[in-house]
Amino acid sequence: MFVLWAYFGLGADARLPAIRRNLHRKRDQLEGSVEPEKRYYLVYPRVSEAPPPNQDLPQEIAAIYNEASNVLSPSPRSAAALLRLCLQKLCVHFDCPGRDINADIADLVRTGKIRPLVQMAMDTIRISGNESVHPGTLNLSDDKDLAISLFQFINLVAEETISQPRKIEEQFLKMPADKRAAIEIRDAARSEQGAAK
């Protein structure tokens, strides 16, 4: 298999070297003899450490997720910003305005659409994504582990809010029609009792 490494360093030595020289430098890096400010990235084939997107993510959001996955190695900060965009689009998918993610998350908590654990995951994505594009207290430039966690959190949000409800509804619709009708009558009676009080 053909593998291409690109070298990104500082100063005059920052030019893309010949492949043979590059492979020797990669060997040196693995052995620990390359200065820490010089970095090597696998250019081809493209490999990402990010988990694959949840299969139930809407197509537009999955495309942004995959774009974030492609830039994870060279730029965890860029990946965090793109995952924040995924979160914003998910909020719109949940019928929130999408203008203010913080307000959208608060609305989802208030209406009971998300659990507190999911809210913490969403706030972590929101804060990390904001910090990646605005000066703040977090430095995501080299924090690939945090960026990978954000991918997992997007999948958690999708699992809790899209996948699980879909699976439950599919199974419920497989129940006999007369049993489902009895449940609807039961729930309607309970709603009327609550309104009468």
Tab-separated table of N, CA and C in Angstrom, residues 46 105 135:
chain	number	residue	atom	x	y	z
A	46	ARG	N	-5.990	8.429	4.243
A	46	ARG	CA	-6.514	9.219	5.351
A	46	ARG	C	-7.133	8.277	6.394
A	105	ILE	N	-30.330	24.442	24.366
A	105	ILE	CA	-30.098	23.349	25.318
A	105	ILE	C	-30.990	23.534	26.541
A	135	PRO	N	-10.808	33.367	21.645
A	135	PRO	CA	-9.813	33.255	22.714
A	135	PRO	C	-10.497	32.949	24.040
